[in-house]
Coordinates of C-alpha atoms and ligand atoms in Angstrom, one line a residue:
M156 CA 132.8 86.7 65.2
T157 CA 131.5 85.2 68.4
E158 CA 127.9 86.2 69.2
K159 CA 127.2 88.5 72.2
T160 CA 125.6 86.6 75.1
A161 CA 125.4 89.5 77.6
Y162 CA 125.0 93.2 76.9
N163 CA 126.1 96.5 78.3
I164 CA 123.2 98.6 79.6
A165 CA 122.9 102.5 80.5
V166 CA 120.0 103.7 82.5
V167 CA 119.6 107.6 81.7
G168 CA 117.6 109.3 84.5
A169 CA 118.4 106.3 86.9
T170 CA 117.6 108.6 90.0
G171 CA 114.1 109.5 88.7
A172 CA 110.7 108.0 89.3
V173 CA 110.9 106.0 86.1
G174 CA 114.5 105.2 86.1
K175 CA 114.3 103.8 89.8
K176 CA 111.3 101.6 88.5
I177 CA 113.5 100.5 85.7
I178 CA 116.4 99.6 88.0
Q179 CA 113.9 97.6 90.4
I180 CA 112.5 95.6 87.6
L181 CA 115.9 94.8 86.0
E182 CA 116.9 93.4 89.5
N183 CA 114.1 91.1 89.4
K184 CA 114.3 89.9 85.7
D185 CA 117.0 87.8 84.3
L186 CA 118.1 90.0 81.3
P187 CA 121.5 89.0 80.1
I188 CA 123.3 92.1 81.4
N189 CA 127.2 92.3 81.2
E190 CA 127.8 95.7 82.7
I191 CA 125.2 98.3 83.8
K192 CA 125.6 102.0 84.1
F193 CA 123.4 104.6 86.0
L194 CA 123.4 108.1 84.5
S195 CA 121.8 111.3 85.8
S196 CA 122.5 115.1 85.9
E197 CA 125.4 116.3 87.8
R198 CA 123.1 116.8 90.8
S199 CA 123.0 113.0 91.5
A200 CA 126.4 112.2 90.4
G201 CA 128.4 110.1 93.1
K202 CA 125.3 108.7 94.7
K203 CA 125.5 104.9 95.1
I204 CA 122.5 102.6 94.0
P205 CA 122.6 98.9 94.9
F206 CA 122.1 96.5 91.9
K207 CA 122.2 92.5 92.1
G208 CA 124.6 92.6 95.0
K209 CA 126.9 95.5 93.8
E210 CA 127.0 99.2 94.5
I211 CA 126.9 101.1 91.3
T212 CA 128.0 105.0 91.4
V213 CA 125.8 107.2 89.4
E214 CA 127.6 109.2 86.9
A215 CA 126.7 112.5 85.2
A216 CA 125.6 111.6 81.5
I217 CA 127.8 112.9 78.9
P218 CA 128.3 111.8 75.2
D219 CA 131.3 109.5 76.2
S220 CA 129.2 107.8 78.9
F221 CA 127.8 105.6 75.9
A222 CA 131.1 104.2 74.8
G223 CA 130.7 100.4 74.8
V224 CA 127.0 100.6 75.7
D225 CA 124.7 98.2 73.7
I226 CA 121.4 99.2 75.0
A227 CA 120.6 102.9 76.5
L228 CA 117.3 103.3 78.4
F229 CA 116.4 107.0 78.5
S230 CA 114.1 108.6 80.8
A231 CA 115.5 111.9 81.9
G232 CA 113.1 114.3 79.8
G233 CA 112.6 115.5 76.2
S234 CA 115.6 117.9 76.2
V235 CA 118.1 115.4 77.5
S236 CA 116.9 112.9 74.9
K237 CA 117.3 115.6 72.2
Q238 CA 121.0 116.4 73.3
L239 CA 122.2 112.9 74.0
V240 CA 120.2 110.0 72.2
P241 CA 122.1 111.0 69.0
E242 CA 125.4 110.7 70.9
A243 CA 124.3 107.4 72.3
V244 CA 123.5 106.2 68.8
K245 CA 126.8 107.6 67.2
H246 CA 128.6 105.3 69.9
G247 CA 126.7 102.3 68.5
A248 CA 124.1 101.8 71.2
V249 CA 120.3 101.2 70.4
V250 CA 118.3 103.4 72.5
V251 CA 114.9 102.8 74.1
D252 CA 113.7 106.5 74.6
N253 CA 110.8 106.9 77.2
T254 CA 110.4 110.8 76.2
S255 CA 108.1 112.3 73.5
A256 CA 111.2 113.6 71.6
Y257 CA 111.3 110.9 68.9
R258 CA 107.9 109.2 69.2
M259 CA 106.3 110.8 66.0
D260 CA 109.5 110.6 63.8
S261 CA 108.7 108.2 60.8
D262 CA 112.0 106.3 61.2
V263 CA 111.4 105.6 64.9
P264 CA 109.1 102.7 65.9
L265 CA 106.8 103.6 68.5
V266 CA 106.0 100.1 70.4
V267 CA 103.8 98.3 72.9
P268 CA 105.2 94.9 72.5
E269 CA 101.7 93.1 72.9
V270 CA 100.5 95.3 70.2
N271 CA 103.2 95.9 67.4
Q272 CA 106.4 94.1 68.7
S273 CA 107.5 93.5 65.0
D274 CA 107.8 97.3 64.4
I275 CA 111.0 97.2 66.4
Q276 CA 112.9 95.4 63.6
N277 CA 112.7 98.7 61.5
H278 CA 114.5 100.8 63.9
Q279 CA 117.6 102.9 63.0
G280 CA 119.0 103.0 66.4
I281 CA 116.1 104.4 68.2
I282 CA 112.9 102.9 69.4
A283 CA 110.3 105.1 71.2
N284 CA 108.3 104.2 74.2
P285 CA 104.8 105.7 74.1
N286 CA 103.2 107.9 76.8
C287 CA 102.0 106.1 79.9
S288 CA 98.3 107.0 79.1
T289 CA 98.6 105.8 75.5
I290 CA 100.2 102.3 76.3
Q291 CA 97.5 101.2 78.6
M292 CA 94.6 102.4 76.1
V293 CA 96.3 100.7 73.0
A294 CA 96.7 97.5 75.1
A295 CA 93.0 97.3 75.5
L296 CA 92.0 98.8 72.0
K297 CA 94.1 96.7 69.7
P298 CA 92.6 93.3 70.4
L299 CA 89.1 94.9 70.1
K300 CA 90.0 96.5 66.8
D301 CA 91.4 93.3 65.4
A302 CA 88.3 91.5 66.4
Y303 CA 85.4 93.8 65.7
G304 CA 87.1 96.7 63.9
M305 CA 87.1 100.2 65.5
E306 CA 85.6 103.6 64.2
R307 CA 86.0 106.0 66.9
V308 CA 87.5 106.3 70.5
I309 CA 86.7 109.0 73.0
V310 CA 88.9 108.8 76.2
S311 CA 88.8 110.7 79.5
T312 CA 91.9 109.9 81.9
Y313 CA 92.3 110.0 85.6
Q314 CA 96.0 110.3 85.8
A315 CA 98.3 110.0 88.9
V316 CA 100.7 112.7 90.0
S317 CA 103.9 110.2 89.6
G318 CA 103.4 110.7 85.9
A319 CA 104.9 114.2 86.4
G320 CA 107.9 112.9 88.0
E321 CA 109.4 112.3 91.7
K322 CA 108.9 115.9 92.8
A323 CA 105.1 116.0 91.9
N324 CA 104.7 113.1 94.5
G325 CA 106.5 115.4 97.1
E326 CA 103.9 118.3 96.1
L327 CA 100.9 116.2 96.8
D328 CA 102.3 114.8 99.9
A329 CA 103.1 118.4 101.3
Q330 CA 99.6 119.8 100.4
I331 CA 97.8 117.1 102.1
N332 CA 99.7 118.0 105.2
Q333 CA 99.1 121.6 104.6
Y334 CA 95.5 121.1 103.9
T335 CA 95.0 118.9 107.1
A336 CA 96.9 121.5 109.3
N337 CA 94.7 124.1 108.0
E338 CA 97.5 125.7 106.1
E339 CA 97.4 127.3 102.6
M340 CA 98.4 124.8 100.1
Q341 CA 101.5 125.6 98.2
A342 CA 101.6 124.9 94.6
E343 CA 104.8 125.2 92.6
L344 CA 104.9 122.4 90.2
L345 CA 101.5 121.1 88.9
P346 CA 99.8 121.1 86.4
V347 CA 103.0 121.8 84.5
K348 CA 106.4 122.9 85.8
G349 CA 107.4 125.3 83.1
D350 CA 103.8 127.0 82.9
E351 CA 102.9 130.3 84.2
K352 CA 100.2 129.3 86.8
H353 CA 100.1 126.5 89.4
Y354 CA 97.1 125.1 91.1
P355 CA 97.0 122.7 94.2
I356 CA 96.6 119.1 93.2
A357 CA 95.3 117.7 96.7
F358 CA 91.6 117.3 96.9
N359 CA 91.5 118.7 93.4
A360 CA 91.2 117.7 89.6
L361 CA 93.4 119.5 87.1
P362 CA 92.3 119.2 83.4
Q363 CA 95.7 120.2 82.1
I364 CA 98.5 117.6 81.6
D365 CA 101.4 119.2 79.8
V366 CA 101.1 122.4 77.8
F367 CA 98.3 123.7 75.7
Q368 CA 98.5 123.4 72.1
E369 CA 97.1 126.0 69.5
N370 CA 94.0 123.7 68.9
G371 CA 92.9 124.0 72.6
Y372 CA 94.0 120.4 73.3
T373 CA 97.0 119.8 75.6
F374 CA 100.2 118.1 74.5
E375 CA 99.3 115.0 76.7
E376 CA 96.0 114.7 74.8
M377 CA 97.6 115.2 71.3
K378 CA 100.3 112.5 72.4
M379 CA 97.4 110.2 73.2
I380 CA 95.7 110.9 69.9
N381 CA 98.7 110.8 67.6
E382 CA 100.5 107.9 69.3
T383 CA 97.4 105.7 69.2
K384 CA 97.2 106.2 65.4
K385 CA 100.8 105.3 64.9
I386 CA 100.9 102.3 67.2
M387 CA 97.6 100.8 65.9
H388 CA 98.6 101.7 62.1
A389 CA 95.3 103.4 62.2
P390 CA 95.7 106.8 60.6
G391 CA 92.0 107.1 59.8
L392 CA 90.7 106.4 63.4
S393 CA 88.5 109.0 65.0
I394 CA 89.8 109.7 68.5
A395 CA 89.6 112.5 71.1
A396 CA 91.1 112.8 74.5
T397 CA 90.6 114.8 77.8
C398 CA 93.5 114.3 80.3
V399 CA 92.9 115.1 83.9
R400 CA 95.4 114.9 86.7
L401 CA 93.9 113.6 90.1
P402 CA 95.4 113.4 93.7
I403 CA 96.4 109.7 93.1
F404 CA 100.1 108.7 93.7
R405 CA 100.1 105.8 91.4
S406 CA 98.5 104.3 88.4
H407 CA 96.3 106.0 85.7
A408 CA 92.6 105.1 85.0
E409 CA 90.8 105.8 81.8
S410 CA 87.2 105.8 80.8
I411 CA 87.1 104.9 77.2
Y412 CA 84.1 105.0 74.9
I413 CA 84.7 103.0 71.6
E414 CA 82.5 102.5 68.4
V415 CA 83.3 99.0 66.7
E416 CA 82.6 98.2 63.1
K417 CA 80.5 95.2 63.8
E418 CA 76.9 95.4 64.5
G419 CA 75.0 93.3 67.2
L420 CA 77.8 92.6 69.6
T421 CA 77.3 91.9 73.3
V422 CA 79.3 92.7 76.4
T423 CA 80.3 89.0 76.3
D424 CA 81.7 89.3 72.9
L425 CA 84.1 92.1 74.3
W426 CA 85.0 89.9 77.4
N427 CA 86.0 86.9 75.3
V428 CA 88.4 89.2 73.3
L429 CA 89.7 91.0 76.4
N430 CA 90.2 87.6 78.3
D431 CA 92.5 86.4 75.5
A432 CA 94.4 89.5 75.1
D433 CA 98.2 89.6 75.7
G434 CA 99.0 91.8 78.7
V435 CA 95.4 92.4 79.7
V436 CA 93.4 91.2 82.6
L437 CA 89.8 91.4 82.8
E438 CA 88.4 92.4 86.2
D439 CA 84.7 92.9 85.4
D440 CA 81.8 91.5 87.6
P441 CA 79.2 94.1 88.6
T442 CA 77.3 91.4 90.7
E443 CA 80.6 91.2 92.9
Q444 CA 81.5 94.8 92.8
I445 CA 84.4 93.7 90.8
Y446 CA 86.4 96.3 88.7
P447 CA 90.1 97.6 88.7
T448 CA 91.2 100.7 90.5
P449 CA 94.6 102.6 90.9
L450 CA 95.3 101.0 94.3
S451 CA 94.6 97.6 93.0
A452 CA 96.8 97.9 89.8
T453 CA 99.8 99.6 91.6
G454 CA 103.0 97.4 91.4
K455 CA 101.6 95.1 88.7
E456 CA 102.7 94.8 84.9
A457 CA 99.2 94.2 83.3
V458 CA 96.6 96.4 82.0
F459 CA 93.5 95.9 83.9
V460 CA 90.0 96.4 82.3
G461 CA 86.5 96.3 83.7
R462 CA 83.0 98.0 83.6
V463 CA 82.5 96.9 80.0
R464 CA 79.0 98.2 79.1
K465 CA 77.1 98.5 75.8
D466 CA 76.1 102.0 74.8
L467 CA 72.3 102.5 75.5
D468 CA 71.7 104.3 72.2
N469 CA 74.4 103.2 69.8
D470 CA 74.5 99.5 69.0
K471 CA 78.3 99.9 68.0
G472 CA 79.0 101.8 71.1
F473 CA 80.9 100.4 74.2
H474 CA 82.2 101.9 77.3
I475 CA 85.2 100.5 79.2
W476 CA 87.5 101.4 82.4
V477 CA 91.3 100.7 82.0
V478 CA 93.6 100.9 84.8
S479 CA 97.4 100.4 84.9
D480 CA 100.5 101.4 86.9
N481 CA 101.8 104.3 85.0
L482 CA 105.5 103.7 86.2
V483 CA 105.3 100.0 85.4
K484 CA 103.5 99.1 82.1
G485 CA 103.2 102.9 81.4
A486 CA 107.1 103.5 81.5
A487 CA 109.8 101.0 83.0
W488 CA 108.1 97.6 82.3
N489 CA 107.3 98.5 78.7
T490 CA 110.9 99.9 78.1
I491 CA 112.3 96.6 79.4
Q492 CA 110.0 94.6 77.4
I493 CA 111.2 96.4 74.3
A494 CA 114.9 95.9 75.4
A495 CA 114.2 92.2 75.9
S496 CA 112.7 91.9 72.6
L497 CA 115.6 93.6 71.0
I498 CA 117.9 90.8 72.7
Q499 CA 115.6 87.7 72.2
N500 CA 115.0 88.4 68.5
K501 CA 118.5 89.7 67.8
W502 CA 117.2 92.8 66.5
L503 CA 120.1 95.1 68.0
Ligands
LIG258 P1 112.0 112.8 87.5 O1 111.5 111.9 88.7 O2 111.9 114.2 87.5 O3 113.3 112.2 87.1 C1 114.3 112.8 86.2 C2 115.5 112.2 85.9 O4 116.3 112.7 84.8 C3 116.5 112.0 87.1 O5 117.2 110.9 87.2 C4 117.4 113.3 86.7 O6 118.6 113.3 87.5 C5 117.4 113.0 85.3 N1 118.1 114.3 84.6 C6 117.5 115.5 84.7 N2 118.2 116.4 84.1 C7 119.2 115.7 83.5 C8 120.3 116.0 82.6 N3 120.7 117.3 82.2 N4 121.1 115.0 82.2 C9 121.0 113.6 82.7 N5 120.1 113.4 83.5 C10 119.2 114.4 83.9 O7 111.1 112.4 86.2 P2 110.6 110.9 85.8 O8 109.1 111.0 86.1 O9 111.4 109.8 86.1 O10 110.3 111.0 84.2 C11 111.5 111.2 83.4 C12 111.2 111.3 82.0 O11 110.7 110.2 81.5 C13 110.1 112.2 81.7 O12 110.6 113.7 81.7 C14 109.4 111.7 80.5 O13 110.1 112.3 79.3 C15 109.5 110.3 80.6 N6 108.5 109.8 81.1 C16 107.8 108.8 80.3 C17 106.8 108.2 80.8 C18 106.0 107.4 79.7 O14 105.0 107.3 79.9 N7 106.7 106.7 78.9 C19 106.2 108.4 81.9 C20 106.9 109.3 82.8 C21 107.9 109.9 82.3 P3 119.0 114.0 88.8 O15 118.6 113.0 89.9 O16 120.4 114.3 88.6 O17 118.2 115.3 88.9
LIG259 C1 105.6 112.3 80.6 O1 110.8 117.5 80.4 C2 110.2 116.7 79.7 O2 110.2 116.9 78.4 C3 109.3 115.7 80.1 C4 107.8 115.9 79.7 C5 107.3 114.5 80.1 C6 106.8 113.7 79.1 C7 107.4 113.9 77.7 O3 106.9 114.7 77.0 O4 108.4 113.2 77.4 C8 106.8 114.3 81.2 C9 105.9 113.1 81.7 C10 106.0 112.4 79.4 C11 105.7 111.6 78.4 O5 105.9 110.4 78.6 O6 105.3 111.8 77.3

């Protein structure tokens, strides 16, 4: 049998915030693509999306859509993944799933390539892409853990509205206009589409991302906690999270407190590790007011780290500020890195 040199790809959720970013990045990278399919719901079927000089017609996703597909990139929500990922796998596709549907399944690798790329090879047809907030956090934490050990993590997030989908951007935009026109702000979507109450996000901060769990944490917070332990192979890590949505269109920021195992470390010791870490860019110079922000990180593939400080009371405690584009490294770019790794390493 001759070996494949180009692959058939399907993008599920191609018309959404994440899907559009996947298409944009695929246009600019040279993955060996034979045919590409763009799938959505019935609502967007028939739309045309340009790709590498051709016009591709969006099709409604159905089980048979996956016939002949080698790699399917899913970003259409958990319920679509629950329904269609098994169908894609039945048709012989390897799925990179961007939703929370399979992330914690024991036979599904959960992967940030800079952190645990080799886990990909254990896949049984599905590889899960972690939550956006988890991805940027583990990219910064893993090199520090490898160098100095890690006992505890406490994270507070400052998350962009685009993490809640294309329509959430529209809601923020409309509320900014309503506020400046002295009109009442209309909230119909955030914090969570399906939940009972909705609050304005413009000029506000909402300490609820995804639905509340029985333990008082939100699902987004529990995703960060459970996914981090799985990706870093650190089931015993102490970790807590508070996730907050802010009126920012793109890129999430995180304030992270970590306790390392090694005593007597300095900020320079952490800088040295972060400077050498794959996919991480250190931007940290208080004397020049240099630190990453959501605006400076938007559109970039890296995870940016700044404001590295030693805790004033705990010798093993450090504080860091981590910023990355939630739609790029937090979703589309990480997904494409996994797909590229499947191809390059012949792990399909
Ligand atoms: P979005 O902007 O609301 O887009 C949703 C996409 O899913 C659209 O293309 C939509 O197609 C499609 N879709 C909806 N129902 C469908 C159905 N029944 N069958 C097929 N396609 C359907 O949302 P988004 O921000 O792109 O996020 C999409 C999903 O990706 C999220 O729900 C989440 O699970 C995941 N996500 C992951 C991360 C991460 O951190 N890894 C970040 C953000 C999102 P239409 O145009 O036809 O409506
Ligand atoms: C980011 O409809 C849904 O199930 C989507 C919910 C969602 C998720 C998720 O749980 O997959 C919205 C935004 C995520 C995510 O990446 O965890």
